[in-house]
Structures are given as C-alpha cells and as structure tokens.
PDB file of C-alpha atoms and ligand atoms in Angstrom:
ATOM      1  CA  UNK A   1     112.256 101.093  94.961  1.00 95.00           C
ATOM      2  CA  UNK A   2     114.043 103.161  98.013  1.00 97.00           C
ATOM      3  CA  UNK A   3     114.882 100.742 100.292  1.00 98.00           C
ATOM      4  CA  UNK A   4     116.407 101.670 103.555  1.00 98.00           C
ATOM      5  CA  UNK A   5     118.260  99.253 106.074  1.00 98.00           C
ATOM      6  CA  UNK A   6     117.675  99.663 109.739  1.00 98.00           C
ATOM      7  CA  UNK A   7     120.203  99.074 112.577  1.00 96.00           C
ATOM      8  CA  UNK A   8     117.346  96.945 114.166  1.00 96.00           C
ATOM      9  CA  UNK A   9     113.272  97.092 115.557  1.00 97.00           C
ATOM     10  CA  UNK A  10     114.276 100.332 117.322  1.00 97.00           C
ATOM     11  CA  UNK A  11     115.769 102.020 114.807  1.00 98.00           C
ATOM     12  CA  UNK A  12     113.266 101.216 112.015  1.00 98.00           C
ATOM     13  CA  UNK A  13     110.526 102.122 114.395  1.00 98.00           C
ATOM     14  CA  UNK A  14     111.999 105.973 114.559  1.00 98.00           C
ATOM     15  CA  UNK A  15     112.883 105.859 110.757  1.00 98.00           C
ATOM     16  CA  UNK A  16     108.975 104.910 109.998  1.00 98.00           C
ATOM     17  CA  UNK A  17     107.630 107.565 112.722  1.00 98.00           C
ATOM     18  CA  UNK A  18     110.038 109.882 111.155  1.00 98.00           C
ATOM     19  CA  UNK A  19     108.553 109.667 107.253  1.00 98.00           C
ATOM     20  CA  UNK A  20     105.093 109.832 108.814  1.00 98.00           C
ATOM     21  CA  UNK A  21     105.643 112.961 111.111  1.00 98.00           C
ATOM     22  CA  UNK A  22     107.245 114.535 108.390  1.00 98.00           C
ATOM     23  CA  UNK A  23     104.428 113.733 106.105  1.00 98.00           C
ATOM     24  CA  UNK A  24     102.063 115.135 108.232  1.00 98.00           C
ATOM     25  CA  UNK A  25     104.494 118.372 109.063  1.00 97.00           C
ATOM     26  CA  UNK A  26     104.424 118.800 105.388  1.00 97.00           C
ATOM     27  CA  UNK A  27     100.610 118.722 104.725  1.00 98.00           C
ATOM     28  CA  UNK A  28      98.942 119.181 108.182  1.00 97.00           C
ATOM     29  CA  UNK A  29      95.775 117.608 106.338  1.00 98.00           C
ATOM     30  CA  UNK A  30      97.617 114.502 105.249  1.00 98.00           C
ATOM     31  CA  UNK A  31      95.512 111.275 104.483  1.00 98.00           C
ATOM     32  CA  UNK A  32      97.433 108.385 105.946  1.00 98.00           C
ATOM     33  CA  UNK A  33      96.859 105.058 105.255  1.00 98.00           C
ATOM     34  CA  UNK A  34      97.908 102.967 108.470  1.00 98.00           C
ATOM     35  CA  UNK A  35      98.549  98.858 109.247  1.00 98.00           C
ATOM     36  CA  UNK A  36      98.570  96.967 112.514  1.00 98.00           C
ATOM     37  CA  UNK A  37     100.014  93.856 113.171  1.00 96.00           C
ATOM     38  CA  UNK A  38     103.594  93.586 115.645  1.00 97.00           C
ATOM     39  CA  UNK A  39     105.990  95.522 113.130  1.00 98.00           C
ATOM     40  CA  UNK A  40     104.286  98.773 113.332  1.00 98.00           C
ATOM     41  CA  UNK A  41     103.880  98.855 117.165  1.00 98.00           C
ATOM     42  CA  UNK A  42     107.385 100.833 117.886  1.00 98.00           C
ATOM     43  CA  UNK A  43     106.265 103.180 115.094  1.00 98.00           C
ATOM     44  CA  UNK A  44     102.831 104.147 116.372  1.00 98.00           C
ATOM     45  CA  UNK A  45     105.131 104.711 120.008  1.00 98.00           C
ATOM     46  CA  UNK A  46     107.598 106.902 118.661  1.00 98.00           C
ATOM     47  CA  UNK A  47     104.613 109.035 117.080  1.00 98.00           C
ATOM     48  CA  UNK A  48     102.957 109.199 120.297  1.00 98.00           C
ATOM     49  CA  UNK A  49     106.029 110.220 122.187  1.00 98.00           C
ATOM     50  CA  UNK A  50     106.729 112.837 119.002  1.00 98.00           C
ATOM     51  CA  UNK A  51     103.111 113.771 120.067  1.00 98.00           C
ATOM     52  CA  UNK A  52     104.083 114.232 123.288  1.00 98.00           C
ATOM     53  CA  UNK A  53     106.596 116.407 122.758  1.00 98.00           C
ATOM     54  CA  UNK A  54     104.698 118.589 120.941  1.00 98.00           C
ATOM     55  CA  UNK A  55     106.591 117.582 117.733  1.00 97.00           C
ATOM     56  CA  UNK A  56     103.598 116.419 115.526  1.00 98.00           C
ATOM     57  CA  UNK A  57     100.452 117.501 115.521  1.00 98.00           C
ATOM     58  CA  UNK A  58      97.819 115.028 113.984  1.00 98.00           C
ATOM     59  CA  UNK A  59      94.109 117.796 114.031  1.00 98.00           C
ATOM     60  CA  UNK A  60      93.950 117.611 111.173  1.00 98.00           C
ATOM     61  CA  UNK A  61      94.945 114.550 109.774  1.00 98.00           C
ATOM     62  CA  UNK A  62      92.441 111.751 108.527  1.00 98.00           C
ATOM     63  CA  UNK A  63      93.203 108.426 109.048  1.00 98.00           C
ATOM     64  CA  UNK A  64      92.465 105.045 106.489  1.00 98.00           C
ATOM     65  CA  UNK A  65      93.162 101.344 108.068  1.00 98.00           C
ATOM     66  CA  UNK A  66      93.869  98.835 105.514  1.00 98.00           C
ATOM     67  CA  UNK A  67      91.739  96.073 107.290  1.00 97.00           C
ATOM     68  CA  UNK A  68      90.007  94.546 109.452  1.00 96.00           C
ATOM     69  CA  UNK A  69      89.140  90.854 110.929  1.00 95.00           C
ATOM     70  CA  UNK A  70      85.396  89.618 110.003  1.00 93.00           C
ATOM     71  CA  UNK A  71      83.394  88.795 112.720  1.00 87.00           C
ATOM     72  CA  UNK A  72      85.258  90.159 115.556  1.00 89.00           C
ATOM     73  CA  UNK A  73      83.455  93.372 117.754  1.00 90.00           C
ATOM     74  CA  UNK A  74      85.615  96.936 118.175  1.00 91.00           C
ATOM     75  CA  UNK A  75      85.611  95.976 121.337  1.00 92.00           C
ATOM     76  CA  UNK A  76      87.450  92.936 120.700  1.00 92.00           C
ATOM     77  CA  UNK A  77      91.041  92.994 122.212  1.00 93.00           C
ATOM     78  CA  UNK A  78      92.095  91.235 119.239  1.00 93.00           C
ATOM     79  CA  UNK A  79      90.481  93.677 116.716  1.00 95.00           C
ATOM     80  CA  UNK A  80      92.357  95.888 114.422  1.00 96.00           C
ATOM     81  CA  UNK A  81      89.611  99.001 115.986  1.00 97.00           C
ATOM     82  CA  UNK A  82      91.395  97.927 119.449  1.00 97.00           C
ATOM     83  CA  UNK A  83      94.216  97.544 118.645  1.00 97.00           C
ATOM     84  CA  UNK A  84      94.753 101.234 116.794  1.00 98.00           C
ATOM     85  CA  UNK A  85      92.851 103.076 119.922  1.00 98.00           C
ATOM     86  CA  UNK A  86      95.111 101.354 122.425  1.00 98.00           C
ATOM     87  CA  UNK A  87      98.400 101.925 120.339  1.00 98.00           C
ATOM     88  CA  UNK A  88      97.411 105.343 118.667  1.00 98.00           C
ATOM     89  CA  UNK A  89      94.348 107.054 118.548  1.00 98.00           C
ATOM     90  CA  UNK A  90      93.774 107.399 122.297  1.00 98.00           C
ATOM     91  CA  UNK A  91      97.381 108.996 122.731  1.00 98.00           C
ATOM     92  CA  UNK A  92      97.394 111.612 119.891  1.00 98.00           C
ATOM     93  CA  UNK A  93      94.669 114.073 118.222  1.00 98.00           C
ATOM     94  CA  UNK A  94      93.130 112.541 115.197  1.00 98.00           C
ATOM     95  CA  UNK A  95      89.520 113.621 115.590  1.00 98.00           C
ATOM     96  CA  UNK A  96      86.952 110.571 115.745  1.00 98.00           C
ATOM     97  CA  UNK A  97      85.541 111.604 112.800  1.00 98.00           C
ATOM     98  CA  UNK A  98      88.649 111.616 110.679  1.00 98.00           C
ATOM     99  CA  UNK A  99      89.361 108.318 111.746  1.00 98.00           C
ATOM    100  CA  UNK A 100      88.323 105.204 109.241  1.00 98.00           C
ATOM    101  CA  UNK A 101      88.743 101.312 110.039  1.00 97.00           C
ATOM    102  CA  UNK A 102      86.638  98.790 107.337  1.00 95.00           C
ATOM    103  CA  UNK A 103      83.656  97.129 108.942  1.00 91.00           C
ATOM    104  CA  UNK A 104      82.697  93.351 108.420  1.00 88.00           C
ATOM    105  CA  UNK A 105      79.013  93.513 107.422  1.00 82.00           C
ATOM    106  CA  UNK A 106      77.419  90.360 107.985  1.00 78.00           C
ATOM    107  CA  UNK A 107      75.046  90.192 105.344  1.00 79.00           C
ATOM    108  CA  UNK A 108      78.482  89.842 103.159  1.00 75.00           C
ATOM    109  CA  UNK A 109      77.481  92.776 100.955  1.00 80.00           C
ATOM    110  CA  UNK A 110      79.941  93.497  98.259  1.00 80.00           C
ATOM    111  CA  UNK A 111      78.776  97.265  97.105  1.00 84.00           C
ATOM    112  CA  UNK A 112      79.103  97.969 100.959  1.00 86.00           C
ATOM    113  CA  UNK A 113      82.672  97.657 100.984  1.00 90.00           C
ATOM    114  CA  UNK A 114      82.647  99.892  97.864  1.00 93.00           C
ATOM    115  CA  UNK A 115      81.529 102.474 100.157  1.00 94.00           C
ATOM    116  CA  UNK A 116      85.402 102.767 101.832  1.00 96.00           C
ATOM    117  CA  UNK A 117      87.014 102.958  98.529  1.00 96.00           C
ATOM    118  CA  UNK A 118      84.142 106.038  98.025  1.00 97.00           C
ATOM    119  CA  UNK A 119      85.777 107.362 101.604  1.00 97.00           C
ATOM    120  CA  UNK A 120      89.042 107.347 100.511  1.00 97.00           C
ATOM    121  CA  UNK A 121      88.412 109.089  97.190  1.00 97.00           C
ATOM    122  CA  UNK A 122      86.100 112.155  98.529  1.00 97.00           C
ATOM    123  CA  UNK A 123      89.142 112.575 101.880  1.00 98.00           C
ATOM    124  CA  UNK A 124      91.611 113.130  98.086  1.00 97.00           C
ATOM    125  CA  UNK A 125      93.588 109.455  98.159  1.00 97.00           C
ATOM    126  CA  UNK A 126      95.941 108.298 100.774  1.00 98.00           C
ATOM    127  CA  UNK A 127      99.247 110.865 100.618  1.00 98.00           C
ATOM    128  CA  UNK A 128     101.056 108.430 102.827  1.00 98.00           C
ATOM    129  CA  UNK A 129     100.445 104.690 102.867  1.00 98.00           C
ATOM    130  CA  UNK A 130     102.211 102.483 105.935  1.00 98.00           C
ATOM    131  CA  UNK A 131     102.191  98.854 105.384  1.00 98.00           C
ATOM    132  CA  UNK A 132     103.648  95.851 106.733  1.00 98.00           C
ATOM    133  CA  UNK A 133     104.095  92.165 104.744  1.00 98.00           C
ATOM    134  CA  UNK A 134     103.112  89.065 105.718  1.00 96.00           C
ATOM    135  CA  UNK A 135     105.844  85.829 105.899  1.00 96.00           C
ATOM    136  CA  UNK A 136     103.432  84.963 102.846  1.00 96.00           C
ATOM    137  CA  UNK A 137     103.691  88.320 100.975  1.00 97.00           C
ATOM    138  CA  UNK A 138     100.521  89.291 101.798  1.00 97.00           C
ATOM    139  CA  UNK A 139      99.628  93.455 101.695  1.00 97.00           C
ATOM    140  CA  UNK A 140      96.904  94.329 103.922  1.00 97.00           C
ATOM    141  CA  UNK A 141      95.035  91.143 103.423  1.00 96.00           C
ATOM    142  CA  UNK A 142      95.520  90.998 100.065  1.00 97.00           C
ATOM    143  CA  UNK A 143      96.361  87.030 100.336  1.00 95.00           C
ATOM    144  CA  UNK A 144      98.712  85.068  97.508  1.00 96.00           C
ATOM    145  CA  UNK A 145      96.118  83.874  95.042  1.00 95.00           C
ATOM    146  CA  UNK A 146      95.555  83.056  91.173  1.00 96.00           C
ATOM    147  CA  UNK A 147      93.714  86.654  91.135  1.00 94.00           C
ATOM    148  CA  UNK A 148      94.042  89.804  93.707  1.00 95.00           C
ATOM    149  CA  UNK A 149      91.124  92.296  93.761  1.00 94.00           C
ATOM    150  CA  UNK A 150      91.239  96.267  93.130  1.00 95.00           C
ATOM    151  CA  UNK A 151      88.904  97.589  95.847  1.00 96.00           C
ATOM    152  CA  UNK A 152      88.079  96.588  99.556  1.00 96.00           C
ATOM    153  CA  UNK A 153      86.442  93.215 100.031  1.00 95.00           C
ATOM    154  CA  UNK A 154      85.847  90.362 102.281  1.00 95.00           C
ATOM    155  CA  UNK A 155      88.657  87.966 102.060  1.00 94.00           C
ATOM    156  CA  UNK A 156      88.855  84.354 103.391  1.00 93.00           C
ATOM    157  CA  UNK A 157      92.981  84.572 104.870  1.00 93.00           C
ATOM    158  CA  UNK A 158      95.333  81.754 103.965  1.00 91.00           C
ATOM    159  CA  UNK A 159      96.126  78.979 106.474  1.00 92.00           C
ATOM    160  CA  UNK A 160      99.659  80.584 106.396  1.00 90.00           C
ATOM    161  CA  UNK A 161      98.155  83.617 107.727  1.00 91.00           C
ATOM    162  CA  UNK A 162      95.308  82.304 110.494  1.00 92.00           C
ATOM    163  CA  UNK A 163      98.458  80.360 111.988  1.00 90.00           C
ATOM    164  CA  UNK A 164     100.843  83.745 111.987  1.00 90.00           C
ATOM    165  CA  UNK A 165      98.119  85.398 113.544  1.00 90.00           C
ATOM    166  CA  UNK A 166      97.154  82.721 116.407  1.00 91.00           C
ATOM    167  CA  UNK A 167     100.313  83.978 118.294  1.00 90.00           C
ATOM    168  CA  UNK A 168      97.595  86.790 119.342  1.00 90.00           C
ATOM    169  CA  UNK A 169      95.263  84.719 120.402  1.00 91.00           C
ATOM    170  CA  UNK A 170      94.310  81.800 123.057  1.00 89.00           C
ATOM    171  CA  UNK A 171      93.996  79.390 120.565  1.00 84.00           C
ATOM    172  CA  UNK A 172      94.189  79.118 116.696  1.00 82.00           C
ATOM    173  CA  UNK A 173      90.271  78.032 116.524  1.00 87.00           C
ATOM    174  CA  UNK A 174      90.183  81.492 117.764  1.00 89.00           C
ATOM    175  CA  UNK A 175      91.414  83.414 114.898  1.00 91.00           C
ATOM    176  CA  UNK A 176      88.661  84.618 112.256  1.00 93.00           C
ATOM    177  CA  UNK A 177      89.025  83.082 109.079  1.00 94.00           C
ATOM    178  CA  UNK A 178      88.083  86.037 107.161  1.00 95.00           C
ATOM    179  CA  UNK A 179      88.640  89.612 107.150  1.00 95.00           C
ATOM    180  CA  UNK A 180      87.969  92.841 104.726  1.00 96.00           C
ATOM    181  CA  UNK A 181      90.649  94.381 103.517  1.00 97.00           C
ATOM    182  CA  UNK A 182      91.661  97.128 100.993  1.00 97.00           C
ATOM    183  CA  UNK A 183      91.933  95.965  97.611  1.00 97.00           C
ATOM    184  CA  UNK A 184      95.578  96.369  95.627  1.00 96.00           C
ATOM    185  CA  UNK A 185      94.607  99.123  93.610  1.00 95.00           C
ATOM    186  CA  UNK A 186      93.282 101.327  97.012  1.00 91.00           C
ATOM    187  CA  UNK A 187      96.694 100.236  97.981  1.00 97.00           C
ATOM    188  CA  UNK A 188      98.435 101.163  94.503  1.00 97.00           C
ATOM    189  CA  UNK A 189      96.573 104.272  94.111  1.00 97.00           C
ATOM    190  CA  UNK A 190      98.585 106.168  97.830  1.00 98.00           C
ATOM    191  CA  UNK A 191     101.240 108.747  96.581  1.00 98.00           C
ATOM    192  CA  UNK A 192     103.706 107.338  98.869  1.00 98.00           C
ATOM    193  CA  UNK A 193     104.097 104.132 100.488  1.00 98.00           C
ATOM    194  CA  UNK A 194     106.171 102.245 102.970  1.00 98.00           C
ATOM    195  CA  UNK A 195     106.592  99.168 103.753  1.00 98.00           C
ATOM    196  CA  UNK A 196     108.134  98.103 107.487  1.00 98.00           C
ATOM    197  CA  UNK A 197     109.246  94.430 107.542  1.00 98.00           C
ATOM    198  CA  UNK A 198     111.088  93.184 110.541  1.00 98.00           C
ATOM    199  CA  UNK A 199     112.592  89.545 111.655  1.00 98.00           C
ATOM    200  CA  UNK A 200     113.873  87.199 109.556  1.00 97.00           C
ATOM    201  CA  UNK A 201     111.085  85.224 108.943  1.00 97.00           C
ATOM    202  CA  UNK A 202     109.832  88.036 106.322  1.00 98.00           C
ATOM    203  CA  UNK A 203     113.548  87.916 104.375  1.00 98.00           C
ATOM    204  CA  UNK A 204     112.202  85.602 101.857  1.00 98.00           C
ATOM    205  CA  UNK A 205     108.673  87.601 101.012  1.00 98.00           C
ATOM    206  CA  UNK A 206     110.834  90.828 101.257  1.00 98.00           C
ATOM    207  CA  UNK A 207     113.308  89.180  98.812  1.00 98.00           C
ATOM    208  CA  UNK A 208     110.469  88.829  96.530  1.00 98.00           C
ATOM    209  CA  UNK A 209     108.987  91.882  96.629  1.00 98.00           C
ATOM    210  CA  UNK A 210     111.685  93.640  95.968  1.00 97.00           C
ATOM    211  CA  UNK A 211     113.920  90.990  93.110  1.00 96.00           C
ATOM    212  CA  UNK A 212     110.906  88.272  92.217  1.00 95.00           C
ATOM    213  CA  UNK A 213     108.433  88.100  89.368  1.00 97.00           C
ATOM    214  CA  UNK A 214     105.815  90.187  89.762  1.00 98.00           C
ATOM    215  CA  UNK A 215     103.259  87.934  90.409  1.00 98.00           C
ATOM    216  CA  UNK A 216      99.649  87.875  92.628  1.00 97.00           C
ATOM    217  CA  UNK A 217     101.186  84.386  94.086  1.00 97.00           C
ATOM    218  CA  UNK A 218     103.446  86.955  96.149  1.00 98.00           C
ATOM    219  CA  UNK A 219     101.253  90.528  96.521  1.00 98.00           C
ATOM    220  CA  UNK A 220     104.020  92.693  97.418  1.00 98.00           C
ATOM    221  CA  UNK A 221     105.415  92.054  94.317  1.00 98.00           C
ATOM    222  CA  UNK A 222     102.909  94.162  93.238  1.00 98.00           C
ATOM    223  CA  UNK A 223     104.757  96.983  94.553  1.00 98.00           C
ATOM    224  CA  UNK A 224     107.346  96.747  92.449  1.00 98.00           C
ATOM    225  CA  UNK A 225     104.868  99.259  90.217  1.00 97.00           C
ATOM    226  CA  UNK A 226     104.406 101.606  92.126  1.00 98.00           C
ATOM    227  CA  UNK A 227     106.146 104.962  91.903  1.00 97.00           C
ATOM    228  CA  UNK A 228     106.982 106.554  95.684  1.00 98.00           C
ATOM    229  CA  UNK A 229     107.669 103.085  97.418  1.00 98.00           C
ATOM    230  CA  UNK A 230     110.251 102.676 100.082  1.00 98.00           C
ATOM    231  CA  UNK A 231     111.034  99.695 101.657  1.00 98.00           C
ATOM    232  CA  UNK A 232     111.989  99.728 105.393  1.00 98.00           C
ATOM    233  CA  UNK A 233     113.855  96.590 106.668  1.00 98.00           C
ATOM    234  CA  UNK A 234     116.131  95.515 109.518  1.00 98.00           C
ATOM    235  CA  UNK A 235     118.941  93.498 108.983  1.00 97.00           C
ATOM    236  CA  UNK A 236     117.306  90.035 109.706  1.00 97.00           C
ATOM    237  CA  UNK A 237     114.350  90.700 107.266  1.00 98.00           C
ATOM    238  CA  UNK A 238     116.981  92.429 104.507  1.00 98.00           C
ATOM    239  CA  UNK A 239     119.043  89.526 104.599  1.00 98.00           C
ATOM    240  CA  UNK A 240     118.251  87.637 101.419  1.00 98.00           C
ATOM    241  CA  UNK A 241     118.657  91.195  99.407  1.00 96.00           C
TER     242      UNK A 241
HETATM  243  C1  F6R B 301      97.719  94.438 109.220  1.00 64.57           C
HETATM  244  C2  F6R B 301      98.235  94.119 107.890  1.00 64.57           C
HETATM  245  C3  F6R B 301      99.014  92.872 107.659  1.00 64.57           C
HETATM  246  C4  F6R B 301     100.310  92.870 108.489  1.00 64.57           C
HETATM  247  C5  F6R B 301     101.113  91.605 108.235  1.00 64.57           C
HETATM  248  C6  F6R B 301     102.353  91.558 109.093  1.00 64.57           C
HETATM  249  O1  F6R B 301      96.988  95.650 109.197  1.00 64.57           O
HETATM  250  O2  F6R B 301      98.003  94.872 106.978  1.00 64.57           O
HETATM  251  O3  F6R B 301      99.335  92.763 106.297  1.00 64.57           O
HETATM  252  O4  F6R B 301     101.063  93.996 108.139  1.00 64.57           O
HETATM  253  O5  F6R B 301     100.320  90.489 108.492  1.00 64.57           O
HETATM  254  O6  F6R B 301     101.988  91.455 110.429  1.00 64.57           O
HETATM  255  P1  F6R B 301     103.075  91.538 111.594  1.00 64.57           P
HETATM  256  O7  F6R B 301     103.593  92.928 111.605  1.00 64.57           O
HETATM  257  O8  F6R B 301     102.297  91.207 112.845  1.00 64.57           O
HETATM  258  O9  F6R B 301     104.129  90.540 111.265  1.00 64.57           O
END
C-alpha cells in the first residue's frame, strides 16, 4: 500500500484532485469511481477550480458513485444525487449521460442492483476508484459485518454510521437506515484506488486498514489486497500509523 501523508485538509484535497486530474489527463475516457461524504468536498473544489482553469477536461469521462441513501428523492438536499450536482457535476463537463449514482428501488429487488455492476462492466471497470472510510471502517457502505457482499445491494447501515451521518441532518430520526451501495468486489475490481481519510477520529479504522487483520469486521482491511491502492491521510487521521 502507497500511503501518502498530507500537511492537512487543504493539502490532501489538492493531492486527491491531483491523482484524479491526472488520471483523467492520461485517459481522457477514464471511468472514475467517486464518494461523497465531508472528506472529499475540498477534492471535488480543487477539480472544479482545475476545471476552471482549463486544466482538466472531464467530456469524456464517465462517472460511477459508490452509493446511495434508500428512500431519500435526488432532490433531497441530503442525497448523495444532490450532493454530487451541487459539489461537481454542475461545475464541470461530465455529460448527463455518463454520469451513474445507484437508485433505491422500493420493491427491494436484488437482480436490480445487479444491473449497476452490468454498468460498470460494459463502461470497461472503474480506472480510478476515490473512496473515503468510515470511523467504523466502512467502504462505500460496505458496513463491518460477519459477511461483506461482492456486488451492489441494499444495505441496512450500522448504528455507528446513522449517528456519523446525523451531523447532516435536523435530527438523527432523520437519517435513512438503509442505503445501496457497491459491493467489495465492484470496489476490488477498480485498477487504482484511493482512499482520503481526514481527522482523527478515522486514525484507528485507518490504522486497521492499513496494519490489522484482514477481516470483514473492519472493510477497509479488505484493501490490503488490492494491487494499485494508495492511502491519502492527514496527520490527525495518520496518527496511529
Ligand atoms: C460516501 C461513502 C462513505 C464515506 C464515509 C466517510 O459515498 O462512500 O463510505 O466515505 O462514510 O464519510 P465522511 O467523509 O463524511 O467522514
């Protein structure tokens, strides 16, 4: 694992954008995998100001989120559909129809979610895969558990992660208690990964991933296994390595 050490939030912000604009400078038909959340918010800005200055162009590019909260409309200003138009999509050029979010279907339908993993094969596999990490270890919402699945599915998140998450919203009765997400081995399968963890409340889950057991109690250990994975800390959350 390539793990990289940030001055702080500003600095790994314009490390991450960097890896992705050179990704997509690379291969101007790059398939990026992206994550929301609060860590990747100075990222998606510094790509939008690269944008800006006419030092990335993203035509071409085709776009995968790793998840999405169940139950909550696009038009939700908590939902992961808002939150990537208002952070990224409306600044830059990804065409609509290159861009992909997973969809709750409420008649729970598992094959349905199948249908993203299809997506993500026929685009040619994620080149580039951004994640963050939950305080838990979660990936995407992959959520510590006895057993992790391969493909996209409908998950039921931890309490762990419904309180993390109620700093979003009014209340924590508010946040949905389920969500589809991409499965580890969608995750596993991207050429390239990284993973930006920030604050020192993720040291110990980043600790894990990188110097634990591999184990599905702590996803990101996962990662561990895979071959192009670079880890992207500041100090706080790199301070148990
Ligand atoms: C969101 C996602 C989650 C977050 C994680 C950390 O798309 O995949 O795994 O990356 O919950 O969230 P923040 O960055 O808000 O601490």
């Amino acid at each position: 694992m390539n793990i990289i050490i940030a001055e702080n939030y500003q600095d790994l912000s314009e490390k991450a954008a960097g890896i992705v604009a050179e990704e997509v400078k690379r291969n101007q038909q790059a398939v990026l995998g992206l994550a929301t959340g609060s860590t990747p918010e100075g990222m998606y800005a510094q790509l939008v100001k690269m944008f800006q200055e006419k030092k990335v162009d993203f035509n071409s590019v085709v776009t995968f989120n790793l998840d999405e909260y169940a139950c909550l409309s696009p038009e939700h200003a908590q939902s992961y559909h808002y939150y990537m138009h208002q952070h990224f999509f409306e600044h830059v050029n990804v065409r609509d129809e290159n861009i992909h979010i997973p969809c709750y279907n409420d008649k729970n339908i598992a094959d349905s979610y199948l249908e993203y993993d299809r997506m993500i094969s026929e685009a040619g596999g994620i080149d580039l895969q951004v994640l963050g990490i939950g305080g838990n270890g979660h990936i995407g919402f992959n959520e510590p558990n006895n057993y992790l699945h391969t493909h996209t599915h409908l998950i039921d998140l931890s309490e762990d992660t419904i309180e993390a998450n109620s700093r979003f919203f009014d209340s924590p009765g508010e946040v949905p208690r389920q969500a589809v997400t991409m499965g580890m081995g969608s995750i596993m399968d991207a050429l390239k990964i990284i993973l930006l963890a920030s604050g020192k409340n993720k040291a110990r889950a980043v600790q894990g991933m990188c110097t634990g057991k591999i184990t599905t109690n702590l996803p990101a250990s996962l990662l561990q296994l895979h071959r192009d994975i670079t880890l992207l800390a500041d100090k706080e959350a790199a301070s148990l390595l």
